[in-house]
mmCIF file of C-alpha atoms and ligand atoms in Angstrom:
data_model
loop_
_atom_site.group_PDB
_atom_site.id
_atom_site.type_symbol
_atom_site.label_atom_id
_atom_site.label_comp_id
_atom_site.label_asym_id
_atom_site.label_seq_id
_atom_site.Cartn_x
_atom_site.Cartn_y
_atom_site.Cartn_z
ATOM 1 C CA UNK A 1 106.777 87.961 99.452
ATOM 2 C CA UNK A 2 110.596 89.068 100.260
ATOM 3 C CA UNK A 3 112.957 91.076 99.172
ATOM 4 C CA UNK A 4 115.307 88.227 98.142
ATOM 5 C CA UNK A 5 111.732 87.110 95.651
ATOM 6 C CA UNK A 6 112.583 90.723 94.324
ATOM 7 C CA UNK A 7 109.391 91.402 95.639
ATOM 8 C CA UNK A 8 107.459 93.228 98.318
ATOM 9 C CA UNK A 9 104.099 94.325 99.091
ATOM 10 C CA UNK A 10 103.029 97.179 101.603
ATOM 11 C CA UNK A 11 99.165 98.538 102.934
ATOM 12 C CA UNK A 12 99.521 102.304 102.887
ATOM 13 C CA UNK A 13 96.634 102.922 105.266
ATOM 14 C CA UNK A 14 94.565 106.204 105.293
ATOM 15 C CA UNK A 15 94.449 108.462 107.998
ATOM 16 C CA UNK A 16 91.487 110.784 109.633
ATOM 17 C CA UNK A 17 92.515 113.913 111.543
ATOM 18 C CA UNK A 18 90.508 113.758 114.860
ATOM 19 C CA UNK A 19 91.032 117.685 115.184
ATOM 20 C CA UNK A 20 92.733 119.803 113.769
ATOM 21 C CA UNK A 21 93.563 123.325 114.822
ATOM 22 C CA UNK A 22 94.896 125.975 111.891
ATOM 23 C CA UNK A 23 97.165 127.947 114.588
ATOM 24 C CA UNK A 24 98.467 130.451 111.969
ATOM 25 C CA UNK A 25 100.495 131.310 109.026
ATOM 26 C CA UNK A 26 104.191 130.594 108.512
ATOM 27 C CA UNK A 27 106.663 132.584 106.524
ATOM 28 C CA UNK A 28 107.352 129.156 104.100
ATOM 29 C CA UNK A 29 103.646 129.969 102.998
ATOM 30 C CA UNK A 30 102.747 126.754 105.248
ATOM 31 C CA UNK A 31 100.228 126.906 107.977
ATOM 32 C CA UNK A 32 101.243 126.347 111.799
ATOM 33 C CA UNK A 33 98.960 123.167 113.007
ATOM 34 C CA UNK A 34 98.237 120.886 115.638
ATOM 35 C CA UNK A 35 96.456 117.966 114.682
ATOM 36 C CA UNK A 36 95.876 114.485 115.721
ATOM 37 C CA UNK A 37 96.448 111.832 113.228
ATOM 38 C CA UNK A 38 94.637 108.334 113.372
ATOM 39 C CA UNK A 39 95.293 105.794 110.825
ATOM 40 C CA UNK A 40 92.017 103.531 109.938
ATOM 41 C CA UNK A 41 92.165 100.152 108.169
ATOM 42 C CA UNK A 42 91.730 101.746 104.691
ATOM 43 C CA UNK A 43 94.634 100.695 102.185
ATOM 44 C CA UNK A 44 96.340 100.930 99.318
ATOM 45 C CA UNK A 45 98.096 98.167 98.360
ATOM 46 C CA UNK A 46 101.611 98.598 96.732
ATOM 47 C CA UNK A 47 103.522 95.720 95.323
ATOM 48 C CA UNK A 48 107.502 97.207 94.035
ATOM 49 C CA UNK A 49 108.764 94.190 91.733
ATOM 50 C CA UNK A 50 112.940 94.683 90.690
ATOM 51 C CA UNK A 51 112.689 95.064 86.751
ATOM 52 C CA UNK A 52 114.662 96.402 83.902
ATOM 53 C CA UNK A 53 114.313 99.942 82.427
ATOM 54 C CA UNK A 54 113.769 103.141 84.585
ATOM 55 C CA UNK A 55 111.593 103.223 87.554
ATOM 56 C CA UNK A 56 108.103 103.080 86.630
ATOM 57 C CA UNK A 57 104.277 103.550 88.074
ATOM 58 C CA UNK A 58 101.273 101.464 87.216
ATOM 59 C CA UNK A 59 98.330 102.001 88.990
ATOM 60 C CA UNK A 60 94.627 100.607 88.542
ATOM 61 C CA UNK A 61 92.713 103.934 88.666
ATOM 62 C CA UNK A 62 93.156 106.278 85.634
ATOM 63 C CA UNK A 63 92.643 109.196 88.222
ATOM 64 C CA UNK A 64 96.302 108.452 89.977
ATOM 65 C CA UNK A 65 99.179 110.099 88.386
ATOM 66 C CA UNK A 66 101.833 107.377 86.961
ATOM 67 C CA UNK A 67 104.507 109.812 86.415
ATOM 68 C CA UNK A 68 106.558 112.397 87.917
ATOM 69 C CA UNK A 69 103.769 114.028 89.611
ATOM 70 C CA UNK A 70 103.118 110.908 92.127
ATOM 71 C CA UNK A 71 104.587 111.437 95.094
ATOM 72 C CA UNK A 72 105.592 107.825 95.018
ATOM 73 C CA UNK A 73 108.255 108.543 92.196
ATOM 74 C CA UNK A 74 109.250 111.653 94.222
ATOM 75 C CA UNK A 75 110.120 109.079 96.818
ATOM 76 C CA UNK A 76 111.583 107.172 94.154
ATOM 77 C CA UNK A 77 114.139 110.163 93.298
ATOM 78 C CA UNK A 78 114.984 110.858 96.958
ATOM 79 C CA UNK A 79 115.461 107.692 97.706
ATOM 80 C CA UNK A 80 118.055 106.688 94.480
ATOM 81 C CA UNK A 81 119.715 110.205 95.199
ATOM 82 C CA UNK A 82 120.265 109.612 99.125
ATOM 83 C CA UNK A 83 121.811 106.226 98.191
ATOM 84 C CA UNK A 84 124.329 108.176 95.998
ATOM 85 C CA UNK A 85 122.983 107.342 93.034
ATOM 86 C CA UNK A 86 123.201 109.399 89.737
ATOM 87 C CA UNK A 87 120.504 110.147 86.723
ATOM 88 C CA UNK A 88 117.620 108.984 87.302
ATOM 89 C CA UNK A 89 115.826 106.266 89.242
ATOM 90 C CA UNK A 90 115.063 102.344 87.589
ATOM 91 C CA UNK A 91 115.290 98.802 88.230
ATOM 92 C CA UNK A 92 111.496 99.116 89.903
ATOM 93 C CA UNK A 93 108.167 98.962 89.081
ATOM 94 C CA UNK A 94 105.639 100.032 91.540
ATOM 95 C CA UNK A 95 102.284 98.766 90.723
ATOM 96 C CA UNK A 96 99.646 100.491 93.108
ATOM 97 C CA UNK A 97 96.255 99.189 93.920
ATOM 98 C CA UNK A 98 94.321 102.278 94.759
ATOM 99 C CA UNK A 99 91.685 102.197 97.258
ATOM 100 C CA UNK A 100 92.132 105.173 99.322
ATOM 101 C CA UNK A 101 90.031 108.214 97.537
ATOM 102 C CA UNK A 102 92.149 110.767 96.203
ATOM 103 C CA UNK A 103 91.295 114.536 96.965
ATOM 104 C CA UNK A 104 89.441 113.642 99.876
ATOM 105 C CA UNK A 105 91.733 114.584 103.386
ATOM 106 C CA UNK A 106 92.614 110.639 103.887
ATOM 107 C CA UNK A 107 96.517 110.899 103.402
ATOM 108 C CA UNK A 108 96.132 108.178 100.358
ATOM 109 C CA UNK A 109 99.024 109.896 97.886
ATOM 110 C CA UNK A 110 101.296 110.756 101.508
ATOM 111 C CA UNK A 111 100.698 107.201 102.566
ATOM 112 C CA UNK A 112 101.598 105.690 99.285
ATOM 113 C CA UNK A 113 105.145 107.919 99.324
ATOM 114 C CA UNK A 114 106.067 106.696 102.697
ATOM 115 C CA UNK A 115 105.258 102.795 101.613
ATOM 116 C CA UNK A 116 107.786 103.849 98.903
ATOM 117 C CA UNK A 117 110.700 105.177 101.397
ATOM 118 C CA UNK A 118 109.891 101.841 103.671
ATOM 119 C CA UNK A 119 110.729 99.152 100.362
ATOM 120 C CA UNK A 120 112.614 101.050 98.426
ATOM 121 C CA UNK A 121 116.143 101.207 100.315
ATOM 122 C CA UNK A 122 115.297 96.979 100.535
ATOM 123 C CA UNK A 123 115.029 96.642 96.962
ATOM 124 C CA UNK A 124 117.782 99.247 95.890
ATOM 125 C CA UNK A 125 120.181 97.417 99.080
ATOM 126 C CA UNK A 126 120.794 100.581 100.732
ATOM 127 C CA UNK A 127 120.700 101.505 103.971
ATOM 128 C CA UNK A 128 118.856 104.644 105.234
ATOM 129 C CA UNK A 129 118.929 105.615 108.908
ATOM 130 C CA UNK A 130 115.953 106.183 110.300
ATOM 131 C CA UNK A 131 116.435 110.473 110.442
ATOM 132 C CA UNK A 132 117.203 110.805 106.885
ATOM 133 C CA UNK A 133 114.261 108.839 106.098
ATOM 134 C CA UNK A 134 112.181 111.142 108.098
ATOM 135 C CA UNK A 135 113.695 114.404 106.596
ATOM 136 C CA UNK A 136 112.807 112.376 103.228
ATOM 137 C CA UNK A 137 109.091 112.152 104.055
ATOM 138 C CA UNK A 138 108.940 115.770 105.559
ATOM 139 C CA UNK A 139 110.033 116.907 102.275
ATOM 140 C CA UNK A 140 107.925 115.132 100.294
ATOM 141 C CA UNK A 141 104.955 116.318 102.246
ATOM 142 C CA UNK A 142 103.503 117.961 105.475
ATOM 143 C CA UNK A 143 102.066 114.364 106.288
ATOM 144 C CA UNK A 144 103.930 112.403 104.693
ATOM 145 C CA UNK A 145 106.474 111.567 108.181
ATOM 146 C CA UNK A 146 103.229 110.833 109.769
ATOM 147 C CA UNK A 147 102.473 107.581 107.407
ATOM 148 C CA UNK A 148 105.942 106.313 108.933
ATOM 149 C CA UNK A 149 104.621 105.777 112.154
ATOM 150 C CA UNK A 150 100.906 105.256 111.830
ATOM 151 C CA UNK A 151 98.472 104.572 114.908
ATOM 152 C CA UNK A 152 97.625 107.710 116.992
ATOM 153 C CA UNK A 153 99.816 110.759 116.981
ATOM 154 C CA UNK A 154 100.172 114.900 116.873
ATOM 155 C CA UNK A 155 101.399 116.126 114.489
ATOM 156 C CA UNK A 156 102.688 119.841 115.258
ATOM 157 C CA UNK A 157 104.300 122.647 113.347
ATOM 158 C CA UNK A 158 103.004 121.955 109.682
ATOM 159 C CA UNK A 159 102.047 118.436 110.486
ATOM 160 C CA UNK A 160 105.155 116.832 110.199
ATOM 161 C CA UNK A 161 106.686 116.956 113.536
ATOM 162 C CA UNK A 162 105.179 113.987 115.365
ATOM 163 C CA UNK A 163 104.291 113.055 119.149
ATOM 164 C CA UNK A 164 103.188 110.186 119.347
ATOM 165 C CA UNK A 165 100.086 109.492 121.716
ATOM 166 C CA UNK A 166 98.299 106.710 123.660
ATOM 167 C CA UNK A 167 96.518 104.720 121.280
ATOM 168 C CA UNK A 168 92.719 105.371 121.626
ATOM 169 C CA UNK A 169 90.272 102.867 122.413
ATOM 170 C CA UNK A 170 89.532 101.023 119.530
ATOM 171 C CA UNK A 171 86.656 102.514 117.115
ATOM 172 C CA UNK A 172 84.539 102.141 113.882
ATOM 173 C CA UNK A 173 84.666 104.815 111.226
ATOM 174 C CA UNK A 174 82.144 105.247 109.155
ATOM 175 C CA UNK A 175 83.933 107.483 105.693
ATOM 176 C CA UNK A 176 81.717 109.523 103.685
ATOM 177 C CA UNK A 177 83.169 110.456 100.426
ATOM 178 C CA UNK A 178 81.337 113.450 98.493
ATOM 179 C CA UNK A 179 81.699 113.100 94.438
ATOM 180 C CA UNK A 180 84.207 116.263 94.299
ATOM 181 C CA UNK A 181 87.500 116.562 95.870
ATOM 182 C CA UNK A 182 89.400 119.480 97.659
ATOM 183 C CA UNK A 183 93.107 120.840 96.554
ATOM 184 C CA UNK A 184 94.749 120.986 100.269
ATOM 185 C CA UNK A 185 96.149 124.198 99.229
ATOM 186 C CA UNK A 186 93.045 125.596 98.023
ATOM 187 C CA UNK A 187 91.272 125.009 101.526
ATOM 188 C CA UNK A 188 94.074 126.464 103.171
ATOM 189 C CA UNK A 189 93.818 130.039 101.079
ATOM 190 C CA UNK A 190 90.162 129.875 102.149
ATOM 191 C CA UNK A 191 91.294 129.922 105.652
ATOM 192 C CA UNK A 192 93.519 132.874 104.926
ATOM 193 C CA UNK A 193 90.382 134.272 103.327
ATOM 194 C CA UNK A 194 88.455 133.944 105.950
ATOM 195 C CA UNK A 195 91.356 135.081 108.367
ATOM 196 C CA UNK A 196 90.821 132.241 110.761
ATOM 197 C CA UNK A 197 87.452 133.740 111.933
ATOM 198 C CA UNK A 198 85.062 130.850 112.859
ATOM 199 C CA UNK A 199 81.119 131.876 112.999
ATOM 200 C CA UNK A 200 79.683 132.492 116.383
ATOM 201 C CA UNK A 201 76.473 130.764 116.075
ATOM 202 C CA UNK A 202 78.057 127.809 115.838
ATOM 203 C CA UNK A 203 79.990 125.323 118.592
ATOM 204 C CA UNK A 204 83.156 125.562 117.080
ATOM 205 C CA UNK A 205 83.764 122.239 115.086
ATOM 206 C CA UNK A 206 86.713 119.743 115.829
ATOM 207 C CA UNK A 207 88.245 120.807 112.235
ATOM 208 C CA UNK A 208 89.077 124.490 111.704
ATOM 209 C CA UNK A 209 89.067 123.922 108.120
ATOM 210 C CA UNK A 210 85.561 122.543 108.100
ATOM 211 C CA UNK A 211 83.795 125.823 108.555
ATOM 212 C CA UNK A 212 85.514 127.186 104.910
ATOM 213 C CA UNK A 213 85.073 124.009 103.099
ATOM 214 C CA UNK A 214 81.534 123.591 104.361
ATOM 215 C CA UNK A 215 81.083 127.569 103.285
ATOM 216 C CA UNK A 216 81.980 126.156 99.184
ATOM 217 C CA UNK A 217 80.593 122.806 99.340
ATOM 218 C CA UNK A 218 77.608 123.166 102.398
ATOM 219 C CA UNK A 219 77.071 119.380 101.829
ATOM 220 C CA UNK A 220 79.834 118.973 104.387
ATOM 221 C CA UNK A 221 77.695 120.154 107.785
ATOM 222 C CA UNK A 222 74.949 118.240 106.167
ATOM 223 C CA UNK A 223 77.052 115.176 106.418
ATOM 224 C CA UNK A 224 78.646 115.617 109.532
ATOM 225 C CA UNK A 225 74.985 116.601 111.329
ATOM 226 C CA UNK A 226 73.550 113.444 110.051
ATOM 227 C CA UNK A 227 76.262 111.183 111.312
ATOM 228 C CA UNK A 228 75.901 113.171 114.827
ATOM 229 C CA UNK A 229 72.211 112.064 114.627
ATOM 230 C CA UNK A 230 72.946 108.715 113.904
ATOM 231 C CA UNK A 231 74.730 108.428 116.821
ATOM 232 C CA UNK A 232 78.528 109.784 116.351
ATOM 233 C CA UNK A 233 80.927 110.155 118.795
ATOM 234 C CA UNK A 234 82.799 112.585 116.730
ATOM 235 C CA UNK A 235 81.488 113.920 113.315
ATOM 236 C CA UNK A 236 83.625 115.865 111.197
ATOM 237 C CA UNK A 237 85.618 116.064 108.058
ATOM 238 C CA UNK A 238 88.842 114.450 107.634
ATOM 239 C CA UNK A 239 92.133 117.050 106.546
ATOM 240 C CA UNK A 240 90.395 119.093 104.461
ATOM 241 C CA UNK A 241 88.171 116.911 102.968
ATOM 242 C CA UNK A 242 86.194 116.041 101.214
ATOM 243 C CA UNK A 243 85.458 113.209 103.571
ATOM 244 C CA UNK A 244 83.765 113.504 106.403
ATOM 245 C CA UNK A 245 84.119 110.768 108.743
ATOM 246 C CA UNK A 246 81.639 109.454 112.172
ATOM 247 C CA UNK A 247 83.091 107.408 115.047
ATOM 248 C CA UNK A 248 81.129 104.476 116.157
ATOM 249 C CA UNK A 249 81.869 102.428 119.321
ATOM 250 C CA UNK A 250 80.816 98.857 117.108
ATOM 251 C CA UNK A 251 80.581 97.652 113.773
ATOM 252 C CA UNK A 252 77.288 97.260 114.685
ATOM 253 C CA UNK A 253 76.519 100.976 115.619
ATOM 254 C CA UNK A 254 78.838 101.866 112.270
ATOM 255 C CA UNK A 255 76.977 100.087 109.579
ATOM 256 C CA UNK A 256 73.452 101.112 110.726
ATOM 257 C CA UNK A 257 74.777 104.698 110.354
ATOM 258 C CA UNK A 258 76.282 103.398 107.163
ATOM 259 C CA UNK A 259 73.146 102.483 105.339
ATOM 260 C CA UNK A 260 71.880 105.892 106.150
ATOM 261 C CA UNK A 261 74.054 107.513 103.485
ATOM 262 C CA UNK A 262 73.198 105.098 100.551
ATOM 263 C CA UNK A 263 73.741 106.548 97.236
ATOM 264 C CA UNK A 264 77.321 108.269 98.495
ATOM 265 C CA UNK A 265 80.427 106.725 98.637
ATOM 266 C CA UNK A 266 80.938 104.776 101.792
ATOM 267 C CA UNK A 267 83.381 103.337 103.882
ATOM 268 C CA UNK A 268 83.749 101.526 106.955
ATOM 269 C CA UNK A 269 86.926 100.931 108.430
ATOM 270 C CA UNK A 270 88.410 100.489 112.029
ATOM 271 C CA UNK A 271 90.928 102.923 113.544
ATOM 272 C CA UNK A 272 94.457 100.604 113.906
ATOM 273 C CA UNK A 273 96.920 101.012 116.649
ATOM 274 C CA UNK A 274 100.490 101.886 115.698
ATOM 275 C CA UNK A 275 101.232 98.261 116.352
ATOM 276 C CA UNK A 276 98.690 96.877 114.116
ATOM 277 C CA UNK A 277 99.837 99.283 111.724
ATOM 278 C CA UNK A 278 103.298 97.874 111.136
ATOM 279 C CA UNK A 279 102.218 94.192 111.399
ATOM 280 C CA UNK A 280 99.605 94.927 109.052
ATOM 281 C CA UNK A 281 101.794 97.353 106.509
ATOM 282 C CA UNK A 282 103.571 94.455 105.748
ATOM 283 C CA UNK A 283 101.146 91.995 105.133
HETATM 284 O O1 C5P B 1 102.815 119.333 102.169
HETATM 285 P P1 C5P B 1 101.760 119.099 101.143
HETATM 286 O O2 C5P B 1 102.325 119.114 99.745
HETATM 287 O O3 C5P B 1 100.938 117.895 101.397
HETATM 288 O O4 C5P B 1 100.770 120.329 101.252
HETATM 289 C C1 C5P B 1 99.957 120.728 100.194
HETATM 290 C C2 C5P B 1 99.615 122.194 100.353
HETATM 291 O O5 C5P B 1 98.772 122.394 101.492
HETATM 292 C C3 C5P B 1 100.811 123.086 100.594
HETATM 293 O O6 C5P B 1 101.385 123.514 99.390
HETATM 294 C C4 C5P B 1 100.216 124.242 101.376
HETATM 295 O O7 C5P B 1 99.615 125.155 100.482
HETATM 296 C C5 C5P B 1 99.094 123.594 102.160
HETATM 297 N N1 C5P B 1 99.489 123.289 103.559
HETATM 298 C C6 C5P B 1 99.625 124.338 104.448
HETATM 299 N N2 C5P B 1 100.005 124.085 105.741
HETATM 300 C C7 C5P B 1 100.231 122.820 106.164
HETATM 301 C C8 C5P B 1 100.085 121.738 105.274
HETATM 302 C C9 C5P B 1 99.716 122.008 103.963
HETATM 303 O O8 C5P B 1 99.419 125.503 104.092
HETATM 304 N N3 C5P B 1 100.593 122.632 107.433
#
């Protein structure tokens, strides 16, 4: 599948926050964070096919926007408008195979919008250098420059500037997907609620947002305590949920723990490197 086929596919993979420290409030009405980013070998799939008529979204699961609301036509616009384009964007259809829960902390929509920037520029024959694409995906979304680079990574200020880090040893990640999803900007005006104070009794848990959303949906600690029983290196939820994700050192360890949580939605995954994350995007 090439560009000159007036085709090409791309994995968006999801990410899980190993932390994620809420440092404060900004005066854009963001938050100040530092978080580390891990992508796991989760995917959407998009294919972008060169067609007549005005850019256009299909997507398998009636729960994914098509229109203007997906950030994937947001990259759309940005990307016809930085070419020096006028009106609006066309002469692509994006057809997404959605895999990657929505609402659930795992980067899916952010992922999907920086797949776009990547094969867009190919299929519209422009070139975009490297910086503008990155100011592209930071204004598209906090995470969005994040799903550029993939692998392990902080992200600092409100996510989107990135250092990247060591890659860590390889690990299985078991994704536990409660049947309701959280708005991002709803869990982050329940940490203003709450002020940033973190209970007491408790050893303060690797994601500052997990104490608020566990305070609305309590199902949260019950998930992550499990997964610590069943032998987690790290148990907590992803973003701001509603996933909650355990790291296993095997497959082996990760499916057991797997099984245990029958009757929810379950995933398990591997965390990629940043080089397996480009060879694979493209695959
Ligand atoms: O950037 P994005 O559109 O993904 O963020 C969604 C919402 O999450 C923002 O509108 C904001 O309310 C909240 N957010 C935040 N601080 C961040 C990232 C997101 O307050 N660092």
């Amino acid at each position: 599948m090439s560009v000159a086929s007036g085709r090409v596919r791309l994995s968006a993979f999801a990410k899980i926050n190993l932390d994620l420290r809420v440092l404060g409030t900004r005066s854009d009405g963001y938050h100040e964070l530092r978080t580390t980013f891990q992508s796991v070998a989760l995917a959407d799939t998009l294919t972008f096919t060169r067609s007549r008529g005005p850019f256009r979204i299909t997507c398998d699961d009636p729960a994914c926007p098509t229109g203007r609301r997906n950030l994937v036509w947001r990259a759309g616009a940005l990307v016809w408008k930085a070419s020096g384009r006028r009106g609006v964007p066309k002469g692509v259809t994006v057809h997404i195979d959605k895999r990657v829960p929505v609402q659930a902390g795992l980067g899916g929509g952010s992922s999907d919008a920086a797949a776009a920037l990547r094969a867009l520029p190919k299929l519209w024959r422009v070139r975009i250098a490297p910086h503008t694409l990155r100011r592209l995906a930071s204004e598209l979304g906090a995470d969005v420059p994040y799903f550029l680079e993939g692998g392990t990574a902080l992200g600092l200020n409100r996510g989107d500037v990135l250092v990247p880090l060591d890659d860590i040893a390889r690990a299985w990640v078991v994704l536990i997907v409660p049947d309701f999803g959280v708005s991002t900007k709803e869990a982050f005006g329940w940490w203003d609620e709450s002020a940033g104070r973190t209970s007491r009794r408790r050893a303060p848990a690797a994601n500052d947002l997990e104490a608020v959303v566990a305070a609305r949906h309590p199902i949260v600690r019950r998930l992550t305590s499990r997964l610590t029983r069943e032998g987690a290196s790290l148990a907590s939820l992803s973003g701001s949920g509603s996933a909650v994700f355990g790291l296993f050192a095997t497959r082996v360890m990760a499916e057991r723990a797997a099984a245990v949580f029958r009757g929810h939605r379950v995933f398990v995954a591997r965390t990629l490197s940043r080089r397996e994350c480009r060879k694979l995007a493209a695959n």
